[in-house]
Coordinates of C-alpha atoms and ligand atoms in Angstrom, one line a residue:
X206 CA 0.1 -0.2 -0.2
X207 CA 2.7 2.4 0.9
X208 CA 4.7 1.5 -2.2
X209 CA 1.6 2.1 -4.4
X210 CA 1.1 5.3 -2.5
X211 CA 4.6 6.4 -3.5
X212 CA 4.1 5.4 -6.9
X213 CA 1.1 7.6 -7.0
X214 CA 2.6 10.5 -5.3
X215 CA 5.5 10.2 -8.0
X216 CA 3.0 10.0 -10.8
X217 CA 1.3 13.2 -9.4
X218 CA 4.7 14.9 -9.3
X219 CA 5.5 14.0 -12.8
X220 CA 2.2 15.0 -14.1
X221 CA 1.3 18.1 -12.1
X222 CA 4.7 19.8 -11.4
X223 CA 5.0 23.1 -13.3
X224 CA 6.9 22.3 -16.4
X225 CA 9.8 24.6 -17.4
X226 CA 9.0 25.3 -21.1
X227 CA 12.3 26.5 -22.0
X228 CA 15.9 27.0 -20.6
X229 CA 16.8 30.2 -18.8
X230 CA 17.7 32.9 -21.5
X231 CA 21.2 32.4 -23.0
X232 CA 21.1 36.3 -23.5
X233 CA 21.8 38.5 -20.3
X234 CA 20.6 42.0 -21.0
X235 CA 20.1 44.8 -18.1
X236 CA 16.6 46.4 -18.4
X237 CA 16.4 50.3 -19.4
X238 CA 14.5 52.7 -17.5
X239 CA 12.5 54.0 -20.3
X240 CA 11.6 57.6 -20.3
X241 CA 8.6 56.9 -22.3
X242 CA 6.3 53.9 -21.2
X243 CA 5.5 53.2 -24.9
X244 CA 9.0 53.3 -26.0
X245 CA 8.9 51.9 -29.6
X246 CA 10.8 48.5 -29.8
X247 CA 10.3 48.4 -33.6
X248 CA 11.0 45.9 -36.4
X249 CA 11.0 46.5 -40.1
X250 CA 9.9 43.3 -41.9
X251 CA 9.0 44.8 -45.3
X252 CA 10.3 41.8 -47.3
X253 CA 8.2 39.1 -45.4
X254 CA 5.6 38.2 -48.0
X255 CA 8.1 37.9 -50.7
X256 CA 10.0 35.8 -48.3
X257 CA 7.0 33.6 -47.5
X258 CA 6.2 33.5 -51.4
X259 CA 9.7 31.9 -51.7
X260 CA 8.7 29.0 -49.0
X261 CA 10.4 30.6 -46.1
X262 CA 8.5 29.5 -42.7
X263 CA 9.1 31.1 -39.2
X264 CA 9.4 29.0 -36.1
X265 CA 9.5 30.4 -32.4
X266 CA 12.4 29.6 -29.9
X267 CA 10.6 26.3 -29.0
X268 CA 10.6 25.3 -32.6
X269 CA 6.9 25.6 -33.3
X270 CA 5.9 27.1 -36.6
X271 CA 4.1 30.4 -36.1
X272 CA 3.0 33.7 -37.8
X273 CA 6.3 35.9 -37.7
X274 CA 4.1 38.8 -36.4
X275 CA 3.1 36.8 -33.3
X276 CA 6.7 35.6 -32.6
X277 CA 7.8 39.2 -32.8
X278 CA 5.0 40.3 -30.6
X279 CA 5.8 37.5 -27.9
X280 CA 9.2 38.6 -27.8
X281 CA 8.7 42.3 -27.1
X282 CA 8.6 43.8 -30.3
X283 CA 5.7 46.6 -30.1
X284 CA 6.0 48.5 -33.6
X285 CA 6.2 47.2 -37.4
X286 CA 7.7 49.1 -40.2
X287 CA 7.1 48.5 -43.9
X288 CA 8.6 50.3 -46.7
X289 CA 6.0 51.1 -49.7
X290 CA 7.5 51.6 -53.3
X291 CA 5.0 53.0 -55.9
X292 CA 5.4 50.6 -58.4
X293 CA 8.3 48.1 -58.2
X294 CA 7.6 46.2 -61.3
X295 CA 8.3 46.2 -65.0
X296 CA 5.7 46.5 -67.8
X297 CA 5.2 42.6 -67.8
X298 CA 4.7 42.5 -64.1
X299 CA 8.2 41.1 -63.0
X300 CA 9.2 42.5 -59.6
X301 CA 12.3 44.5 -59.0
X302 CA 13.0 42.5 -55.8
X303 CA 13.9 43.9 -52.3
X304 CA 10.5 42.3 -51.4
X305 CA 8.5 44.0 -54.3
X306 CA 7.2 46.0 -51.6
X307 CA 4.1 48.1 -52.6
X308 CA 1.1 49.1 -50.9
X309 CA -0.5 45.5 -51.3
X310 CA 2.3 44.0 -49.2
X311 CA 1.9 46.6 -46.5
X312 CA -1.7 45.8 -46.6
X313 CA -1.0 42.0 -45.9
X314 CA 1.4 42.8 -43.2
X315 CA -1.0 45.2 -41.6
X316 CA -3.8 42.8 -41.5
X317 CA -1.5 40.5 -39.4
X318 CA -0.1 43.4 -37.1
X319 CA -3.6 44.3 -36.1
X320 CA -4.1 40.8 -34.9
X321 CA -1.2 41.1 -32.5
X322 CA -1.9 44.7 -31.4
X323 CA 1.4 45.9 -33.1
X324 CA 1.2 49.6 -34.4
X325 CA 2.5 50.4 -37.7
X326 CA 5.0 52.9 -39.4
X327 CA 4.6 53.2 -43.1
X328 CA 8.0 54.2 -44.9
X329 CA 7.0 55.9 -48.1
X330 CA 10.1 56.0 -50.7
X331 CA 8.1 58.1 -53.4
X332 CA 10.1 55.8 -55.9
X333 CA 9.6 52.6 -57.5
X334 CA 12.7 51.0 -55.7
X335 CA 15.3 51.6 -53.2
X336 CA 15.7 55.2 -52.0
X337 CA 18.7 56.3 -50.1
X338 CA 21.3 59.2 -50.0
X339 CA 22.5 57.9 -53.2
X340 CA 19.1 57.5 -55.0
X341 CA 16.0 59.4 -54.9
X342 CA 14.6 58.6 -58.3
X343 CA 11.1 59.5 -58.9
X344 CA 8.5 56.8 -59.7
X345 CA 8.4 56.0 -63.5
X346 CA 5.0 57.4 -63.7
X347 CA 6.3 60.7 -62.1
X348 CA 9.3 61.1 -64.6
X349 CA 8.1 64.0 -66.4
X350 CA 6.4 66.0 -64.0
X351 CA 7.2 69.2 -62.2
X352 CA 7.7 69.6 -58.7
X353 CA 4.2 71.1 -58.4
X354 CA 2.7 68.1 -60.2
X355 CA 4.7 65.8 -58.1
X356 CA 3.2 67.5 -54.8
X357 CA -0.2 66.6 -56.2
X358 CA 0.6 63.1 -56.8
X359 CA 2.2 62.7 -53.4
X360 CA -1.1 63.9 -51.9
X361 CA -2.9 61.4 -53.9
X362 CA -0.7 58.6 -53.4
X363 CA 0.0 59.1 -49.7
X364 CA -3.8 59.5 -48.9
X365 CA -5.1 56.4 -51.0
X366 CA -2.2 54.2 -49.4
X367 CA -2.8 55.1 -46.1
X368 CA -6.5 54.6 -46.4
X369 CA -6.1 51.0 -47.7
X370 CA -3.8 50.2 -44.6
X371 CA -6.2 52.0 -42.3
X372 CA -8.9 50.0 -43.5
X373 CA -7.5 46.7 -42.1
X374 CA -8.0 48.4 -38.7
X375 CA -4.5 48.5 -37.8
X376 CA -3.2 51.4 -35.8
X377 CA -0.7 53.4 -38.0
X378 CA 1.2 55.4 -35.5
X379 CA 3.9 57.1 -37.8
X380 CA 4.4 57.7 -41.4
X381 CA 7.6 58.6 -43.0
X382 CA 7.6 60.9 -45.7
X383 CA 10.6 59.7 -47.8
X384 CA 13.5 57.4 -46.7
X385 CA 16.9 58.7 -46.2
X386 CA 16.0 61.9 -48.0
X387 CA 19.3 63.5 -47.1
X388 CA 20.0 64.6 -50.6
X389 CA 16.4 64.8 -52.3
X390 CA 13.2 63.0 -52.4
X391 CA 11.1 61.6 -55.6
X392 CA 13.8 63.2 -58.0
X393 CA 13.5 66.5 -56.4
X394 CA 17.0 67.9 -55.1
X395 CA 16.4 71.6 -54.7
X396 CA 15.6 72.7 -51.0
X397 CA 12.5 74.5 -51.6
X398 CA 11.2 71.6 -53.7
X399 CA 12.0 69.2 -51.2
X400 CA 10.0 71.0 -48.6
X401 CA 7.1 71.1 -50.9
X402 CA 7.2 67.5 -51.2
X403 CA 7.6 66.8 -47.4
X404 CA 4.7 69.1 -46.9
X405 CA 2.5 67.5 -49.5
X406 CA 2.9 64.0 -47.8
X407 CA 2.2 65.5 -44.4
X408 CA -0.7 67.3 -45.2
X409 CA -2.2 64.0 -46.7
X410 CA -1.4 62.4 -43.5
X411 CA -3.0 65.2 -41.3
X412 CA -6.0 65.0 -43.5
X413 CA -6.4 61.3 -42.9
X414 CA -5.8 61.2 -39.3
X415 CA -4.5 64.0 -36.8
X416 CA -3.2 61.2 -34.4
X417 CA -0.6 59.7 -36.8
X418 CA 2.9 61.2 -36.3
X419 CA 4.7 62.4 -39.5
X420 CA 8.5 61.6 -39.4
X421 CA 11.3 63.0 -41.8
X422 CA 14.0 60.6 -42.3
X423 CA 17.6 61.3 -43.1
X424 CA 21.0 59.4 -42.6
X425 CA 24.7 59.8 -42.1
X426 CA 24.5 61.1 -38.5
X427 CA 28.3 60.9 -38.3
X428 CA 28.2 64.0 -40.4
X429 CA 27.2 65.7 -37.6
X430 CA 27.0 69.4 -38.8
X431 CA 25.5 68.2 -42.0
X432 CA 22.6 66.2 -40.6
X433 CA 21.8 69.1 -37.8
X434 CA 21.8 71.5 -40.9
X435 CA 18.9 69.4 -42.1
X436 CA 17.1 70.0 -39.1
X437 CA 17.8 73.7 -39.6
X438 CA 16.5 73.3 -43.2
X439 CA 13.2 71.7 -42.1
X440 CA 12.5 74.6 -39.7
X441 CA 13.6 77.1 -42.2
X442 CA 11.1 76.0 -44.8
X443 CA 8.4 75.5 -42.5
X444 CA 8.0 71.6 -42.9
X445 CA 5.2 70.5 -40.9
X446 CA 6.6 67.3 -39.0
X447 CA 6.7 65.7 -35.6
X448 CA 9.7 63.2 -35.5
X449 CA 13.2 63.7 -36.7
X450 CA 14.4 60.4 -37.7
X451 CA 17.9 59.0 -38.7
X452 CA 19.3 55.5 -39.7
X453 CA 22.2 54.3 -37.3
X454 CA 24.4 51.5 -38.7
X455 CA 27.4 51.5 -36.2
X456 CA 30.0 50.3 -38.8
X457 CA 29.0 53.5 -40.8
X458 CA 27.4 56.0 -38.8
X459 CA 29.8 57.0 -35.9
X460 CA 29.6 56.8 -32.2
X461 CA 26.6 56.4 -29.9
X462 CA 27.5 59.7 -28.1
X463 CA 27.4 61.5 -31.4
X464 CA 24.2 59.8 -32.2
X465 CA 22.4 61.0 -29.0
X466 CA 24.0 64.4 -29.6
X467 CA 22.4 64.9 -33.2
X468 CA 19.2 63.7 -31.7
X469 CA 19.3 66.2 -28.8
X470 CA 19.9 69.0 -31.4
X471 CA 16.6 68.3 -33.0
X472 CA 15.0 67.6 -29.6
X473 CA 16.1 70.6 -28.1
X474 CA 16.4 73.3 -30.8
X475 CA 13.1 72.5 -32.6
X476 CA 11.3 70.6 -30.0
X477 CA 11.0 67.5 -32.3
X478 CA 10.7 64.0 -31.1
X479 CA 13.3 61.7 -32.4
X480 CA 13.8 58.0 -33.4
X481 CA 16.4 55.8 -35.0
X482 CA 14.5 54.5 -37.9
X483 CA 16.8 51.8 -39.0
X484 CA 19.7 50.0 -37.1
X485 CA 20.9 46.4 -37.4
X486 CA 24.1 44.1 -36.1
X487 CA 25.6 40.9 -37.4
X488 CA 25.4 38.1 -35.1
X489 CA 27.9 36.2 -37.3
X490 CA 30.1 36.7 -40.1
X491 CA 28.7 33.8 -42.1
X492 CA 26.7 34.0 -45.2
X493 CA 23.5 31.5 -45.5
X494 CA 22.1 32.2 -48.9
X495 CA 25.3 32.8 -51.3
X496 CA 24.9 36.4 -51.5
X497 CA 27.4 38.5 -49.8
X498 CA 26.3 40.2 -46.6
X499 CA 27.0 44.0 -45.7
X500 CA 28.8 42.9 -42.8
X501 CA 31.1 39.9 -43.6
X502 CA 34.8 38.8 -43.1
X503 CA 35.8 41.0 -45.9
X504 CA 33.6 44.2 -45.2
X505 CA 32.3 46.6 -42.2
X506 CA 33.7 44.0 -39.7
X507 CA 36.2 46.5 -37.9
X508 CA 36.2 50.0 -36.5
X509 CA 36.2 51.8 -33.3
X510 CA 32.4 52.1 -33.1
X511 CA 32.0 48.0 -33.4
X512 CA 31.7 47.6 -29.8
X513 CA 30.2 44.2 -29.7
X514 CA 31.1 40.8 -30.9
X515 CA 29.5 39.1 -33.8
X516 CA 27.6 36.8 -31.6
X517 CA 23.9 36.5 -30.4
X518 CA 24.8 38.3 -27.0
X519 CA 26.6 41.0 -29.1
X520 CA 23.7 41.6 -31.4
X521 CA 21.3 41.9 -28.4
X522 CA 23.9 44.4 -26.9
X523 CA 23.9 46.7 -29.9
X524 CA 20.0 46.8 -29.9
X525 CA 20.2 47.9 -26.2
X526 CA 22.8 50.2 -26.7
X527 CA 21.0 51.9 -29.5
X528 CA 17.8 52.0 -27.5
X529 CA 19.7 53.6 -24.6
X530 CA 21.3 56.2 -26.6
X531 CA 17.8 57.2 -28.0
X532 CA 16.3 57.1 -24.5
X533 CA 18.9 59.3 -23.1
X534 CA 17.7 62.3 -25.8
X535 CA 16.6 65.2 -23.4
X536 CA 13.0 66.2 -22.6
X537 CA 11.8 62.7 -23.0
X538 CA 11.9 63.2 -26.9
X539 CA 13.4 59.6 -27.8
X540 CA 10.5 57.9 -28.8
X541 CA 12.2 54.6 -29.9
X542 CA 14.4 52.3 -32.3
X543 CA 13.3 50.1 -35.4
X544 CA 15.6 47.2 -36.2
X545 CA 15.8 46.8 -39.8
X546 CA 14.7 43.9 -41.7
X547 CA 15.3 41.4 -38.9
X548 CA 13.7 38.5 -40.4
X549 CA 15.2 38.7 -43.9
X550 CA 16.7 35.2 -43.9
X551 CA 17.9 32.9 -46.5
X552 CA 15.4 31.5 -48.9
X553 CA 17.5 28.1 -49.1
X554 CA 20.4 27.4 -46.5
X555 CA 23.6 27.1 -48.4
X556 CA 25.7 26.1 -45.3
X557 CA 27.1 22.7 -44.7
X558 CA 26.7 21.4 -48.3
X559 CA 28.9 19.6 -50.9
X560 CA 30.2 21.9 -53.8
X561 CA 27.8 20.2 -56.0
X562 CA 24.8 20.8 -53.5
X563 CA 25.9 24.2 -53.2
X564 CA 25.9 25.1 -56.7
X565 CA 22.4 23.5 -57.3
X566 CA 20.9 25.3 -54.0
X567 CA 22.5 28.5 -55.2
X568 CA 20.8 28.4 -58.8
X569 CA 17.3 27.4 -56.8
X570 CA 17.8 30.5 -54.5
X571 CA 18.4 32.6 -57.8
X572 CA 15.4 31.5 -59.3
X573 CA 13.3 32.3 -56.0
X574 CA 14.9 35.7 -55.9
X575 CA 13.8 36.5 -59.4
X576 CA 10.5 35.2 -59.3
X577 CA 9.3 36.5 -56.0
X578 CA 11.5 39.3 -55.3
X579 CA 12.9 37.8 -52.0
X580 CA 16.5 39.0 -52.7
X581 CA 17.7 42.7 -52.5
X582 CA 17.4 43.2 -56.2
X583 CA 16.3 41.1 -59.3
X584 CA 17.3 41.5 -62.9
X585 CA 14.2 43.2 -63.8
X586 CA 15.3 46.2 -61.7
X587 CA 17.9 46.9 -64.4
X588 CA 15.4 49.1 -66.4
X589 CA 15.2 51.3 -63.4
X590 CA 18.4 51.2 -61.6
X591 CA 20.9 50.1 -64.5
X592 CA 24.3 51.0 -62.6
X593 CA 23.6 49.3 -59.1
X594 CA 20.8 46.8 -58.7
X595 CA 20.8 46.1 -62.5
X596 CA 24.5 44.8 -62.2
X597 CA 24.7 43.5 -58.7
X598 CA 21.3 41.9 -58.2
X599 CA 21.0 39.0 -55.7
X600 CA 19.8 37.7 -52.4
X601 CA 19.8 38.9 -49.0
X602 CA 22.8 41.2 -47.6
X603 CA 21.6 41.0 -44.2
X604 CA 20.8 37.3 -43.4
X605 CA 23.5 37.3 -40.7
X606 CA 21.7 40.4 -39.2
X607 CA 18.7 38.5 -38.6
X608 CA 17.0 37.3 -35.5
X609 CA 16.3 33.8 -37.2
X610 CA 18.5 30.9 -38.2
X611 CA 18.9 30.5 -41.9
X612 CA 15.9 27.9 -41.5
X613 CA 13.6 30.3 -39.7
X614 CA 13.9 29.6 -36.0
X615 CA 13.9 32.5 -33.6
X616 CA 17.3 33.0 -31.9
X617 CA 17.9 33.9 -28.4
X618 CA 18.9 37.4 -29.4
X619 CA 15.3 38.3 -30.3
X620 CA 14.6 38.3 -26.6
X621 CA 16.4 41.6 -26.3
X622 CA 13.0 43.4 -27.1
X623 CA 11.6 42.0 -23.8
X624 CA 14.8 42.1 -21.8
X625 CA 15.4 45.8 -22.3
X626 CA 11.8 46.1 -20.5
X627 CA 12.0 43.4 -18.0
X628 CA 15.6 42.4 -17.7
X629 CA 16.2 38.7 -17.1
X630 CA 13.1 37.5 -15.5
X631 CA 11.1 34.1 -14.5
X632 CA 7.5 34.3 -14.4
X633 CA 4.4 32.1 -14.4
X634 CA 2.0 32.4 -17.0
X635 CA -1.1 34.1 -15.4
X636 CA 0.7 35.4 -12.4
X637 CA -0.4 38.9 -13.1
X638 CA 0.0 39.9 -9.5
X639 CA 3.6 38.4 -9.4
X640 CA 3.6 36.6 -6.2
X641 CA 4.5 33.1 -7.4
X642 CA 1.1 31.4 -7.6
X643 CA -1.7 31.7 -10.3
X644 CA -4.9 32.3 -8.2
X645 CA -8.2 34.3 -8.1
X646 CA -6.1 37.4 -7.0
X647 CA -4.6 37.5 -10.5
X648 CA -8.0 37.8 -12.0
X649 CA -9.0 40.6 -9.9
X650 CA -5.4 42.2 -10.5
X651 CA -6.2 42.2 -14.3
X652 CA -9.6 43.9 -13.9
X653 CA -8.1 46.6 -11.7
X654 CA -5.3 47.2 -14.5
X655 CA -8.1 47.4 -17.0
X656 CA -10.4 49.7 -14.7
X657 CA -7.6 51.9 -13.4
X658 CA -4.6 51.5 -15.5
X659 CA -2.5 50.1 -12.8
X660 CA 0.8 48.6 -13.5
X661 CA 0.9 45.2 -14.5
X662 CA 3.7 42.5 -15.9
X663 CA 2.2 42.2 -19.0
X664 CA 4.4 38.9 -19.8
X665 CA 2.7 37.3 -17.1
X666 CA -0.8 38.9 -17.6
X667 CA -0.9 38.3 -21.4
X668 CA -2.3 34.7 -21.1
X669 CA -3.6 34.3 -24.8
X670 CA -0.6 35.7 -26.4
X671 CA -2.2 38.7 -28.3
X672 CA 0.3 41.1 -27.1
X673 CA -2.3 42.9 -24.9
X674 CA -3.7 42.7 -21.4
X675 CA -7.5 42.4 -21.8
X676 CA -10.6 40.8 -20.1
X677 CA -10.0 37.7 -22.2
X678 CA -6.9 37.1 -20.1
X679 CA -9.0 37.1 -16.7
X680 CA -11.4 34.9 -18.1
X681 CA -8.7 32.4 -19.2
X682 CA -7.3 32.4 -15.8
X683 CA -10.9 31.9 -14.2
X684 CA -11.1 28.8 -16.7
X685 CA -7.8 27.6 -15.5
X686 CA -8.7 27.8 -12.1
X687 CA -12.0 25.9 -12.6
X688 CA -9.8 23.3 -14.4
X689 CA -11.4 24.0 -17.7
X690 CA -8.9 23.3 -20.3
X691 CA -7.6 26.4 -22.4
X692 CA -5.3 26.2 -25.3
X693 CA -2.8 28.5 -23.3
X694 CA -0.1 27.1 -20.9
X695 CA -1.4 29.1 -17.9
X696 CA 0.7 28.1 -14.7
X697 CA 3.7 27.1 -16.8
X698 CA 7.0 28.8 -15.9
X699 CA 8.8 31.0 -18.4
X700 CA 12.1 32.8 -18.5
X701 CA 13.2 35.9 -20.7
Ligands
CA22 CA1 23.6 36.7 -47.9

């Protein structure tokens, strides 16, 4: 009898002890004391639809296939950025690549962002393909238009595009009028003309929804005086905007101290809010898709501002450091940081293959990049950008800066987006009150939070994983307490 009892007890313990769903985080990150409660922990995933069309799938850190948007939300990402090109296709409908990002891909991503309560930044390039400091070419359809005619087109295009995104029900939090418009925008290069285009886009945003923030995006913050002069220019030409944005890639863009200084200038001189609209960092120098990477053993891998190792911890450290640099901006004007294309992985892993297998996989990848636009440029882009994309088209140059393996599994470094908020933390799912048990007090704790906006540990309270604490979470805990089965691992212990 006694032996039988022990067997029972053992069985009970095996079956009912809280299961640890995953090992302690491999990444250690000190949390940031954010000046803004809703600090933007953003991710650009513009190429997602073309990657999925090419067969790419995403898996969470436990290996379960999930919607990328859900994986991001449950790792602490709270904002999604997508670029919009006017018409990145040739007359036969072949895509230029780089995700073939137009308003249709933005809408598809918006539908999924809404589901996980992720806000969106829409990044208009006002071009048919990549716009950056070296390229600000007008869309094909606008080639022969005057600046004043382009102003009307920018208004129409911006308003119609944003309306399509807004119709999904997603919250558009911010809109960029142009991308890295340091030298021009939409084929307009004089200051007066640029200001007209900025104000055209801005007025379309204001007309649609006065709550949406308007951002103007520059780059090369390492040219300190030049980028400050751009803030002066926007002021001198009465450009109507809210957020002064810059890119910050540490292998090109100077020190973090200089970054904070540049952002402080816009924040204190012109009382603008500021963001880093793009950053990223390599977690390895290896390539996984046979297209050379921006950061590799041959390029951009040394320099005084590369303060972090090319490891998962190093990648996470860079994200924290850039967020910290933005959070330091005076008068709480630092709104947040977007990581650029953190899911742009290989469409076919070329590592650990024989020479013959490598050649065949490389060919398959090239076909996918051409067919679905999942590389940075396809050969079809040569009609629009003959000197660069038309010559050097190919795959992903940032697969080693993603937060996913070549086969789509989330890496531990992705947890940095939660870690900057919570630090390394263990919790029981459902233990909203954070006292080590899931009980009826957690239900009332969530109800109190909903009624009075009291502080709550969102990781523990968001039992259904929709990236929000709602009455559904309280109900799910009540069901769990009544021993009614739910699909959520309430009572399970987790670590970040
Ligand atoms: Ca590559």
